[in-house]
Amino acid sequence: MSNAFNAAAANNNKPAQEILDRSLLRAAEFGESGKITGLIRRGANKNARHTNGDTPLIIAAREGHGAAVQLLLKRGAEASLRNHQGESAADASRGDPAILAQTRRSADPKPMGFCRKLPAMRSCSRVEPMLVMPIR
């Protein structure tokens, strides 16, 4: 990877976007959180796409790297994106409860349950539970 960065550095010390994005995809595959942070700081696209449409988040979820998934979500990766096979990060998690919860929560910020059943109630939030008074 350093040779690629050295070659790109000859061009105004700015690594090519493609090199950064490929490096981020690779770091996500191996769950290298430190590298992920550094690459995003350098300008890597957190929603970069592999040739099959996988994003770093989908790759990290598939490989079971919970810390990398959490980091990518914290840095703004889109959990709702899907690859060419229609698979999201939640789908790729293969049922890992921790990763599944993180990706689903990020892909659908609206609370599950009561608020979803009543579409007219748009002000529901996770922080402020609704109180329902019985009719007498």
Short mmCIF file of N, CA, C and O in Angstrom, two decimals:
data_model
loop_
_atom_site.label_atom_id
_atom_site.label_comp_id
_atom_site.label_asym_id
_atom_site.label_seq_id
_atom_site.Cartn_x
_atom_site.Cartn_y
_atom_site.Cartn_z
N MET A 1 0.82 -1.18 0.00
CA MET A 1 0.00 0.00 0.00
C MET A 1 0.87 1.25 0.00
O MET A 1 0.54 2.22 -0.65
N SER A 2 2.01 1.22 0.68
CA SER A 2 2.86 2.42 0.75
C SER A 2 3.41 2.79 -0.62
O SER A 2 3.57 3.97 -0.92
N ASN A 3 3.70 1.79 -1.48
CA ASN A 3 4.18 2.10 -2.83
C ASN A 3 3.12 2.85 -3.62
O ASN A 3 3.42 3.77 -4.36
N ALA A 4 1.86 2.44 -3.46
CA ALA A 4 0.77 3.13 -4.15
C ALA A 4 0.64 4.55 -3.66
O ALA A 4 0.46 5.48 -4.44
N PHE A 5 0.78 4.73 -2.35
CA PHE A 5 0.70 6.08 -1.80
C PHE A 5 1.90 6.92 -2.23
O PHE A 5 1.77 8.09 -2.53
N ASN A 6 3.08 6.30 -2.30
CA ASN A 6 4.26 7.03 -2.75
C ASN A 6 4.12 7.47 -4.20
O ASN A 6 4.49 8.58 -4.57
N ALA A 7 3.57 6.59 -5.02
CA ALA A 7 3.37 6.93 -6.44
C ALA A 7 2.36 8.07 -6.56
O ALA A 7 2.53 8.99 -7.35
N ALA A 8 1.30 8.01 -5.76
CA ALA A 8 0.28 9.05 -5.82
C ALA A 8 0.79 10.35 -5.21
O ALA A 8 0.38 11.43 -5.60
N ALA A 9 1.72 10.24 -4.25
CA ALA A 9 2.25 11.43 -3.60
C ALA A 9 3.03 12.31 -4.57
O ALA A 9 3.15 13.52 -4.35
N ALA A 10 3.54 11.71 -5.62
CA ALA A 10 4.25 12.51 -6.63
C ALA A 10 3.30 13.49 -7.31
O ALA A 10 3.73 14.47 -7.89
N ASN A 11 2.01 13.22 -7.20
CA ASN A 11 0.99 14.09 -7.78
C ASN A 11 0.44 15.01 -6.70
O ASN A 11 -0.62 14.79 -6.15
N ASN A 12 1.21 16.05 -6.34
CA ASN A 12 0.81 17.07 -5.36
C ASN A 12 0.55 16.51 -3.96
O ASN A 12 -0.24 17.06 -3.22
N ASN A 13 1.18 15.42 -3.59
CA ASN A 13 1.03 14.81 -2.27
C ASN A 13 -0.41 14.44 -1.92
O ASN A 13 -0.77 14.36 -0.78
N LYS A 14 -1.25 14.24 -2.91
CA LYS A 14 -2.63 13.84 -2.69
C LYS A 14 -2.83 12.44 -3.26
O LYS A 14 -2.78 12.26 -4.47
N PRO A 15 -3.06 11.44 -2.38
CA PRO A 15 -3.31 10.10 -2.90
C PRO A 15 -4.56 10.10 -3.79
O PRO A 15 -5.53 10.78 -3.51
N ALA A 16 -4.51 9.36 -4.84
CA ALA A 16 -5.65 9.27 -5.74
C ALA A 16 -6.86 8.71 -4.99
O ALA A 16 -6.72 7.83 -4.14
N GLN A 17 -8.03 9.23 -5.32
CA GLN A 17 -9.26 8.79 -4.65
C GLN A 17 -9.46 7.29 -4.77
O GLN A 17 -9.84 6.62 -3.82
N GLU A 18 -9.16 6.75 -5.93
CA GLU A 18 -9.34 5.31 -6.14
C GLU A 18 -8.46 4.49 -5.20
O GLU A 18 -8.91 3.47 -4.67
N ILE A 19 -7.25 4.94 -4.96
CA ILE A 19 -6.35 4.22 -4.06
C ILE A 19 -6.89 4.27 -2.63
O ILE A 19 -6.90 3.26 -1.92
N LEU A 20 -7.35 5.43 -2.21
CA LEU A 20 -7.92 5.57 -0.87
C LEU A 20 -9.14 4.66 -0.70
O LEU A 20 -9.27 3.96 0.30
N ASP A 21 -10.02 4.68 -1.70
CA ASP A 21 -11.25 3.89 -1.61
C ASP A 21 -10.96 2.39 -1.58
O ASP A 21 -11.53 1.66 -0.77
N ARG A 22 -10.06 1.94 -2.44
CA ARG A 22 -9.70 0.51 -2.44
C ARG A 22 -9.06 0.11 -1.11
O ARG A 22 -9.31 -0.98 -0.60
N SER A 23 -8.23 1.00 -0.58
CA SER A 23 -7.58 0.72 0.70
C SER A 23 -8.60 0.63 1.83
O SER A 23 -8.48 -0.19 2.73
N LEU A 24 -9.63 1.48 1.77
CA LEU A 24 -10.68 1.45 2.79
C LEU A 24 -11.47 0.14 2.69
O LEU A 24 -11.79 -0.47 3.72
N LEU A 25 -11.79 -0.29 1.49
CA LEU A 25 -12.50 -1.56 1.32
C LEU A 25 -11.68 -2.71 1.91
O LEU A 25 -12.22 -3.59 2.59
N ARG A 26 -10.39 -2.68 1.69
CA ARG A 26 -9.50 -3.73 2.21
C ARG A 26 -9.41 -3.68 3.73
O ARG A 26 -9.44 -4.71 4.41
N ALA A 27 -9.29 -2.47 4.29
CA ALA A 27 -9.21 -2.31 5.75
C ALA A 27 -10.51 -2.81 6.40
O ALA A 27 -10.48 -3.42 7.47
N ALA A 28 -11.64 -2.55 5.75
CA ALA A 28 -12.92 -3.03 6.28
C ALA A 28 -12.97 -4.56 6.26
O ALA A 28 -13.49 -5.18 7.19
N GLU A 29 -12.40 -5.16 5.23
CA GLU A 29 -12.39 -6.62 5.12
C GLU A 29 -11.66 -7.27 6.29
O GLU A 29 -12.05 -8.33 6.78
N PHE A 30 -10.60 -6.62 6.75
CA PHE A 30 -9.80 -7.18 7.83
C PHE A 30 -10.09 -6.55 9.19
O PHE A 30 -9.43 -6.86 10.17
N GLY A 31 -11.07 -5.63 9.25
CA GLY A 31 -11.46 -5.03 10.52
C GLY A 31 -10.41 -4.14 11.13
O GLY A 31 -10.32 -4.04 12.36
N GLU A 32 -9.62 -3.48 10.29
CA GLU A 32 -8.53 -2.63 10.77
C GLU A 32 -9.04 -1.22 11.07
O GLU A 32 -8.95 -0.32 10.23
N SER A 33 -9.56 -1.04 12.28
CA SER A 33 -10.19 0.22 12.66
C SER A 33 -9.26 1.41 12.57
O SER A 33 -9.67 2.49 12.14
N GLY A 34 -8.01 1.24 12.97
CA GLY A 34 -7.04 2.34 12.89
C GLY A 34 -6.83 2.80 11.45
O GLY A 34 -6.80 4.00 11.18
N LYS A 35 -6.70 1.84 10.55
CA LYS A 35 -6.54 2.19 9.13
C LYS A 35 -7.81 2.83 8.57
O LYS A 35 -7.74 3.76 7.78
N ILE A 36 -8.95 2.33 8.98
CA ILE A 36 -10.22 2.90 8.52
C ILE A 36 -10.30 4.37 8.90
O ILE A 36 -10.61 5.22 8.07
N THR A 37 -9.98 4.67 10.15
CA THR A 37 -10.01 6.06 10.62
C THR A 37 -9.06 6.93 9.81
O THR A 37 -9.43 8.01 9.34
N GLY A 38 -7.83 6.47 9.64
CA GLY A 38 -6.83 7.23 8.90
C GLY A 38 -7.23 7.46 7.44
O GLY A 38 -7.05 8.56 6.91
N LEU A 39 -7.77 6.45 6.80
CA LEU A 39 -8.17 6.57 5.40
C LEU A 39 -9.34 7.54 5.22
O LEU A 39 -9.37 8.33 4.29
N ILE A 40 -10.30 7.49 6.14
CA ILE A 40 -11.43 8.42 6.07
C ILE A 40 -10.93 9.84 6.29
O ILE A 40 -11.36 10.77 5.61
N ARG A 41 -10.01 10.02 7.23
CA ARG A 41 -9.44 11.36 7.45
C ARG A 41 -8.72 11.88 6.21
O ARG A 41 -8.70 13.07 5.95
N ARG A 42 -8.10 10.97 5.47
CA ARG A 42 -7.38 11.36 4.25
C ARG A 42 -8.32 11.62 3.08
O ARG A 42 -7.88 12.09 2.03
N GLY A 43 -9.60 11.28 3.23
CA GLY A 43 -10.56 11.57 2.18
C GLY A 43 -11.17 10.38 1.49
O GLY A 43 -11.84 10.53 0.47
N ALA A 44 -10.96 9.18 2.03
CA ALA A 44 -11.59 7.99 1.43
C ALA A 44 -13.10 8.11 1.54
O ALA A 44 -13.63 8.62 2.53
N ASN A 45 -13.79 7.64 0.52
CA ASN A 45 -15.25 7.67 0.51
C ASN A 45 -15.78 6.56 1.41
O ASN A 45 -15.56 5.39 1.14
N LYS A 46 -16.48 6.93 2.48
CA LYS A 46 -16.97 5.92 3.43
C LYS A 46 -18.02 5.00 2.82
O LYS A 46 -18.32 3.97 3.36
N ASN A 47 -18.56 5.41 1.67
CA ASN A 47 -19.53 4.59 0.95
C ASN A 47 -18.97 4.11 -0.39
O ASN A 47 -19.72 3.89 -1.35
N ALA A 48 -17.65 3.96 -0.45
CA ALA A 48 -17.00 3.50 -1.68
C ALA A 48 -17.59 2.16 -2.09
O ALA A 48 -18.11 1.41 -1.26
N ARG A 49 -17.51 1.85 -3.37
CA ARG A 49 -18.10 0.60 -3.88
C ARG A 49 -17.04 -0.31 -4.47
O ARG A 49 -16.18 0.11 -5.23
N HIS A 50 -17.12 -1.58 -4.11
CA HIS A 50 -16.33 -2.63 -4.74
C HIS A 50 -16.99 -2.93 -6.08
O HIS A 50 -18.11 -2.49 -6.34
N THR A 51 -16.34 -3.68 -6.95
CA THR A 51 -16.93 -3.98 -8.26
C THR A 51 -18.27 -4.72 -8.15
O THR A 51 -19.10 -4.61 -9.04
N ASN A 52 -18.51 -5.43 -7.04
CA ASN A 52 -19.79 -6.12 -6.85
C ASN A 52 -20.81 -5.26 -6.10
O ASN A 52 -21.89 -5.72 -5.77
N GLY A 53 -20.45 -3.99 -5.84
CA GLY A 53 -21.36 -3.07 -5.18
C GLY A 53 -21.23 -3.03 -3.67
O GLY A 53 -21.89 -2.22 -3.02
N ASP A 54 -20.39 -3.90 -3.09
CA ASP A 54 -20.21 -3.88 -1.64
C ASP A 54 -19.61 -2.55 -1.20
O ASP A 54 -18.73 -2.00 -1.87
N THR A 55 -20.07 -2.07 -0.05
CA THR A 55 -19.48 -0.89 0.59
C THR A 55 -18.58 -1.38 1.72
O THR A 55 -18.66 -2.55 2.12
N PRO A 56 -17.74 -0.51 2.28
CA PRO A 56 -16.93 -0.93 3.43
C PRO A 56 -17.80 -1.47 4.58
O PRO A 56 -17.42 -2.44 5.23
N LEU A 57 -18.96 -0.87 4.78
CA LEU A 57 -19.86 -1.32 5.85
C LEU A 57 -20.38 -2.73 5.58
O LEU A 57 -20.40 -3.57 6.49
N ILE A 58 -20.78 -3.01 4.37
CA ILE A 58 -21.26 -4.36 4.02
C ILE A 58 -20.15 -5.38 4.22
O ILE A 58 -20.36 -6.46 4.78
N ILE A 59 -18.95 -5.02 3.79
CA ILE A 59 -17.80 -5.95 3.93
C ILE A 59 -17.50 -6.21 5.39
O ILE A 59 -17.33 -7.36 5.81
N ALA A 60 -17.42 -5.16 6.20
CA ALA A 60 -17.11 -5.32 7.63
C ALA A 60 -18.20 -6.14 8.32
O ALA A 60 -17.89 -7.01 9.15
N ALA A 61 -19.46 -5.92 7.96
CA ALA A 61 -20.56 -6.69 8.55
C ALA A 61 -20.47 -8.16 8.17
O ALA A 61 -20.63 -9.04 9.02
N ARG A 62 -20.17 -8.43 6.90
CA ARG A 62 -20.07 -9.81 6.43
C ARG A 62 -18.94 -10.56 7.14
O ARG A 62 -19.06 -11.74 7.46
N GLU A 63 -17.85 -9.86 7.39
CA GLU A 63 -16.69 -10.49 8.03
C GLU A 63 -16.80 -10.54 9.55
O GLU A 63 -15.92 -11.07 10.21
N GLY A 64 -17.86 -9.94 10.11
CA GLY A 64 -18.07 -10.01 11.56
C GLY A 64 -17.23 -9.05 12.38
O GLY A 64 -17.00 -9.29 13.56
N HIS A 65 -16.80 -7.96 11.77
CA HIS A 65 -15.96 -6.98 12.48
C HIS A 65 -16.84 -5.89 13.09
O HIS A 65 -17.03 -4.82 12.50
N GLY A 66 -17.38 -6.18 14.28
CA GLY A 66 -18.30 -5.26 14.95
C GLY A 66 -17.72 -3.89 15.22
O GLY A 66 -18.40 -2.87 15.04
N ALA A 67 -16.45 -3.82 15.62
CA ALA A 67 -15.83 -2.52 15.91
C ALA A 67 -15.71 -1.69 14.63
O ALA A 67 -15.95 -0.47 14.65
N ALA A 68 -15.38 -2.33 13.53
CA ALA A 68 -15.27 -1.61 12.25
C ALA A 68 -16.64 -1.15 11.79
O ALA A 68 -16.79 -0.03 11.27
N VAL A 69 -17.67 -1.96 11.99
CA VAL A 69 -19.04 -1.58 11.63
C VAL A 69 -19.44 -0.35 12.43
O VAL A 69 -19.94 0.64 11.88
N GLN A 70 -19.20 -0.39 13.73
CA GLN A 70 -19.56 0.73 14.60
C GLN A 70 -18.81 2.00 14.18
O GLN A 70 -19.40 3.08 14.11
N LEU A 71 -17.54 1.87 13.87
CA LEU A 71 -16.73 3.02 13.45
C LEU A 71 -17.25 3.60 12.14
O LEU A 71 -17.41 4.83 12.02
N LEU A 72 -17.51 2.77 11.17
CA LEU A 72 -18.01 3.25 9.87
C LEU A 72 -19.36 3.96 10.03
O LEU A 72 -19.59 5.00 9.42
N LEU A 73 -20.23 3.40 10.86
CA LEU A 73 -21.53 4.05 11.09
C LEU A 73 -21.34 5.40 11.78
O LEU A 73 -21.99 6.38 11.42
N LYS A 74 -20.45 5.43 12.75
CA LYS A 74 -20.17 6.68 13.47
C LYS A 74 -19.61 7.75 12.52
O LYS A 74 -19.91 8.93 12.65
N ARG A 75 -18.84 7.32 11.53
CA ARG A 75 -18.25 8.24 10.55
C ARG A 75 -19.19 8.59 9.41
O ARG A 75 -18.82 9.30 8.49
N GLY A 76 -20.41 8.05 9.44
CA GLY A 76 -21.41 8.45 8.45
C GLY A 76 -21.65 7.50 7.30
O GLY A 76 -22.29 7.89 6.32
N ALA A 77 -21.19 6.27 7.39
CA ALA A 77 -21.47 5.30 6.33
C ALA A 77 -22.97 5.02 6.29
O ALA A 77 -23.63 4.96 7.33
N GLU A 78 -23.51 4.85 5.10
CA GLU A 78 -24.95 4.62 4.92
C GLU A 78 -25.29 3.14 5.09
O GLU A 78 -24.86 2.31 4.29
N ALA A 79 -26.06 2.83 6.10
CA ALA A 79 -26.44 1.44 6.37
C ALA A 79 -27.50 0.94 5.41
O ALA A 79 -27.68 -0.27 5.26
N SER A 80 -28.20 1.83 4.74
CA SER A 80 -29.29 1.42 3.85
C SER A 80 -28.82 1.05 2.44
O SER A 80 -29.61 0.53 1.66
N LEU A 81 -27.56 1.30 2.11
CA LEU A 81 -27.07 0.99 0.77
C LEU A 81 -27.04 -0.52 0.55
O LEU A 81 -26.78 -1.29 1.49
N ARG A 82 -27.26 -0.93 -0.69
CA ARG A 82 -27.25 -2.36 -1.04
C ARG A 82 -26.27 -2.61 -2.17
O ARG A 82 -26.02 -1.73 -2.98
N ASN A 83 -25.72 -3.83 -2.21
CA ASN A 83 -24.81 -4.20 -3.29
C ASN A 83 -25.61 -4.65 -4.51
O ASN A 83 -26.84 -4.60 -4.52
N HIS A 84 -24.92 -5.12 -5.54
CA HIS A 84 -25.59 -5.52 -6.79
C HIS A 84 -26.51 -6.73 -6.61
O HIS A 84 -27.40 -6.96 -7.44
N GLN A 85 -26.33 -7.50 -5.55
CA GLN A 85 -27.19 -8.64 -5.28
C GLN A 85 -28.37 -8.25 -4.39
O GLN A 85 -29.16 -9.10 -3.99
N GLY A 86 -28.47 -6.97 -4.04
CA GLY A 86 -29.56 -6.49 -3.20
C GLY A 86 -29.33 -6.66 -1.72
O GLY A 86 -30.24 -6.50 -0.91
N GLU A 87 -28.10 -6.97 -1.33
CA GLU A 87 -27.76 -7.25 0.06
C GLU A 87 -27.33 -5.97 0.77
O GLU A 87 -26.49 -5.23 0.28
N SER A 88 -27.90 -5.72 1.95
CA SER A 88 -27.50 -4.57 2.77
C SER A 88 -26.49 -5.05 3.83
O SER A 88 -26.23 -6.25 3.94
N ALA A 89 -25.99 -4.13 4.63
CA ALA A 89 -25.07 -4.51 5.71
C ALA A 89 -25.79 -5.42 6.71
O ALA A 89 -25.19 -6.37 7.22
N ALA A 90 -27.06 -5.14 6.99
CA ALA A 90 -27.81 -6.00 7.91
C ALA A 90 -27.93 -7.42 7.36
O ALA A 90 -27.77 -8.40 8.09
N ASP A 91 -28.18 -7.52 6.05
CA ASP A 91 -28.27 -8.84 5.42
C ASP A 91 -26.93 -9.56 5.48
O ASP A 91 -26.87 -10.77 5.71
N ALA A 92 -25.86 -8.82 5.26
CA ALA A 92 -24.52 -9.40 5.22
C ALA A 92 -24.03 -9.84 6.58
O ALA A 92 -23.09 -10.63 6.68
N SER A 93 -24.65 -9.36 7.65
CA SER A 93 -24.18 -9.67 9.01
C SER A 93 -24.36 -11.12 9.40
O SER A 93 -23.84 -11.56 10.41
N ARG A 94 -25.12 -11.86 8.59
CA ARG A 94 -25.36 -13.29 8.81
C ARG A 94 -25.94 -13.58 10.19
O ARG A 94 -25.59 -14.55 10.85
N GLY A 95 -26.76 -12.67 10.64
CA GLY A 95 -27.47 -12.89 11.90
C GLY A 95 -26.69 -12.54 13.16
O GLY A 95 -27.19 -12.76 14.25
N ASP A 96 -25.48 -11.99 13.04
CA ASP A 96 -24.72 -11.58 14.23
C ASP A 96 -25.56 -10.53 14.96
O ASP A 96 -25.80 -9.45 14.43
N PRO A 97 -26.01 -10.83 16.19
CA PRO A 97 -26.96 -9.93 16.86
C PRO A 97 -26.44 -8.51 17.06
O PRO A 97 -27.19 -7.55 16.88
N ALA A 98 -25.18 -8.35 17.43
CA ALA A 98 -24.64 -7.01 17.69
C ALA A 98 -24.56 -6.20 16.40
O ALA A 98 -24.97 -5.03 16.35
N ILE A 99 -24.04 -6.81 15.34
CA ILE A 99 -23.90 -6.10 14.06
C ILE A 99 -25.28 -5.84 13.45
O ILE A 99 -25.56 -4.76 12.95
N LEU A 100 -26.15 -6.81 13.55
CA LEU A 100 -27.50 -6.67 13.02
C LEU A 100 -28.22 -5.50 13.69
O LEU A 100 -28.84 -4.68 13.01
N ALA A 101 -28.10 -5.40 14.99
CA ALA A 101 -28.75 -4.30 15.73
C ALA A 101 -28.19 -2.95 15.31
O ALA A 101 -28.94 -2.00 15.09
N GLN A 102 -26.87 -2.86 15.18
CA GLN A 102 -26.24 -1.58 14.79
C GLN A 102 -26.67 -1.15 13.40
O GLN A 102 -27.02 0.01 13.18
N THR A 103 -26.64 -2.07 12.45
CA THR A 103 -26.94 -1.71 11.07
C THR A 103 -28.42 -1.42 10.87
O THR A 103 -28.76 -0.49 10.16
N ARG A 104 -29.27 -2.17 11.53
CA ARG A 104 -30.71 -1.91 11.39
C ARG A 104 -31.09 -0.59 12.03
O ARG A 104 -31.90 0.15 11.51
N ARG A 105 -30.50 -0.30 13.18
CA ARG A 105 -30.79 0.96 13.88
C ARG A 105 -30.37 2.15 13.01
O ARG A 105 -31.07 3.14 12.92
N SER A 106 -29.24 2.03 12.33
CA SER A 106 -28.75 3.11 11.49
C SER A 106 -29.50 3.21 10.17
O SER A 106 -29.66 4.30 9.64
N ALA A 107 -29.95 2.10 9.64
CA ALA A 107 -30.67 2.11 8.37
C ALA A 107 -32.08 2.65 8.52
O ALA A 107 -32.62 3.24 7.61
N ASP A 108 -32.67 2.46 9.69
CA ASP A 108 -34.04 2.90 9.94
C ASP A 108 -34.09 3.66 11.26
O ASP A 108 -34.30 3.07 12.31
N PRO A 109 -33.87 4.98 11.22
CA PRO A 109 -33.81 5.74 12.46
C PRO A 109 -35.14 5.87 13.18
O PRO A 109 -35.19 6.29 14.31
N LYS A 110 -36.25 5.51 12.55
CA LYS A 110 -37.54 5.61 13.21
C LYS A 110 -37.71 4.43 14.17
O LYS A 110 -37.30 3.33 13.89
N PRO A 111 -38.32 4.68 15.32
CA PRO A 111 -38.50 3.60 16.29
C PRO A 111 -39.47 2.54 15.77
O PRO A 111 -40.37 2.84 15.00
N MET A 112 -39.25 1.34 16.21
CA MET A 112 -40.14 0.24 15.85
C MET A 112 -41.35 0.29 16.78
O MET A 112 -41.31 0.91 17.82
N GLY A 113 -42.40 -0.36 16.43
CA GLY A 113 -43.52 -0.51 17.34
C GLY A 113 -44.59 0.53 17.18
O GLY A 113 -45.04 0.81 16.08
N PHE A 114 -44.97 1.13 18.28
CA PHE A 114 -46.14 1.97 18.36
C PHE A 114 -46.16 3.09 17.32
O PHE A 114 -47.16 3.30 16.64
N CYS A 115 -45.11 3.85 17.19
CA CYS A 115 -45.09 4.98 16.28
C CYS A 115 -45.28 4.53 14.83
O CYS A 115 -45.88 5.24 14.04
N ARG A 116 -44.74 3.39 14.50
CA ARG A 116 -44.85 2.90 13.13
C ARG A 116 -46.28 2.48 12.80
O ARG A 116 -46.71 2.54 11.68
N LYS A 117 -47.00 2.05 13.82
CA LYS A 117 -48.38 1.61 13.60
C LYS A 117 -49.31 2.80 13.38
O LYS A 117 -50.39 2.64 12.85
N LEU A 118 -48.91 3.96 13.84
CA LEU A 118 -49.73 5.16 13.71
C LEU A 118 -49.01 6.19 12.86
O LEU A 118 -48.29 7.04 13.37
N PRO A 119 -49.14 6.13 11.53
CA PRO A 119 -48.38 7.02 10.66
C PRO A 119 -48.65 8.50 10.89
O PRO A 119 -47.83 9.34 10.61
N ALA A 120 -49.80 8.85 11.45
CA ALA A 120 -50.09 10.26 11.68
C ALA A 120 -49.24 10.84 12.81
O ALA A 120 -49.09 12.05 12.93
N MET A 121 -48.68 10.00 13.65
CA MET A 121 -47.88 10.47 14.78
C MET A 121 -46.43 10.56 14.37
O MET A 121 -45.64 9.66 14.58
N ARG A 122 -46.05 11.64 13.79
CA ARG A 122 -44.70 11.82 13.25
C ARG A 122 -43.69 12.26 14.31
O ARG A 122 -42.51 12.28 14.05
N SER A 123 -44.15 12.64 15.47
CA SER A 123 -43.23 13.19 16.47
C SER A 123 -42.69 12.15 17.44
O SER A 123 -42.03 12.49 18.39
N CYS A 124 -42.97 10.87 17.21
CA CYS A 124 -42.45 9.84 18.11
C CYS A 124 -40.93 9.84 18.07
O CYS A 124 -40.32 10.06 17.03
N SER A 125 -40.31 9.58 19.18
CA SER A 125 -38.86 9.45 19.21
C SER A 125 -38.47 8.36 20.19
O SER A 125 -39.26 7.99 21.05
N ARG A 126 -37.27 7.90 20.07
CA ARG A 126 -36.78 6.86 20.98
C ARG A 126 -36.54 7.42 22.38
O ARG A 126 -36.61 6.72 23.34
N VAL A 127 -36.20 8.68 22.45
CA VAL A 127 -35.82 9.28 23.73
C VAL A 127 -37.04 9.60 24.58
O VAL A 127 -37.02 9.44 25.77
N GLU A 128 -38.12 10.03 23.95
CA GLU A 128 -39.31 10.43 24.69
C GLU A 128 -40.43 9.42 24.43
O GLU A 128 -41.09 9.48 23.40
N PRO A 129 -40.65 8.49 25.36
CA PRO A 129 -41.71 7.51 25.15
C PRO A 129 -43.08 8.19 25.19
O PRO A 129 -43.28 9.17 25.88
N MET A 130 -44.00 7.64 24.44
CA MET A 130 -45.35 8.19 24.42
C MET A 130 -46.16 7.60 25.56
O MET A 130 -46.03 6.43 25.88
N LEU A 131 -46.99 8.42 26.16
CA LEU A 131 -47.91 7.95 27.18
C LEU A 131 -49.30 7.89 26.56
O LEU A 131 -49.77 8.85 25.96
N VAL A 132 -49.94 6.78 26.70
CA VAL A 132 -51.28 6.62 26.16
C VAL A 132 -52.23 6.49 27.34
O VAL A 132 -52.10 5.60 28.16
N MET A 133 -53.18 7.41 27.40
CA MET A 133 -54.13 7.43 28.50
C MET A 133 -55.36 6.63 28.07
O MET A 133 -55.87 6.80 26.97
N PRO A 134 -55.86 5.77 28.94
CA PRO A 134 -57.06 5.00 28.60
C PRO A 134 -58.29 5.91 28.56
O PRO A 134 -58.37 6.89 29.29
N ILE A 135 -59.20 5.60 27.67
CA ILE A 135 -60.44 6.37 27.58
C ILE A 135 -61.43 5.80 28.57
O ILE A 135 -61.66 4.60 28.61
N ARG A 136 -62.03 6.67 29.37
CA ARG A 136 -62.99 6.20 30.38
C ARG A 136 -64.37 6.63 30.04
O ARG A 136 -64.72 7.56 29.54
#
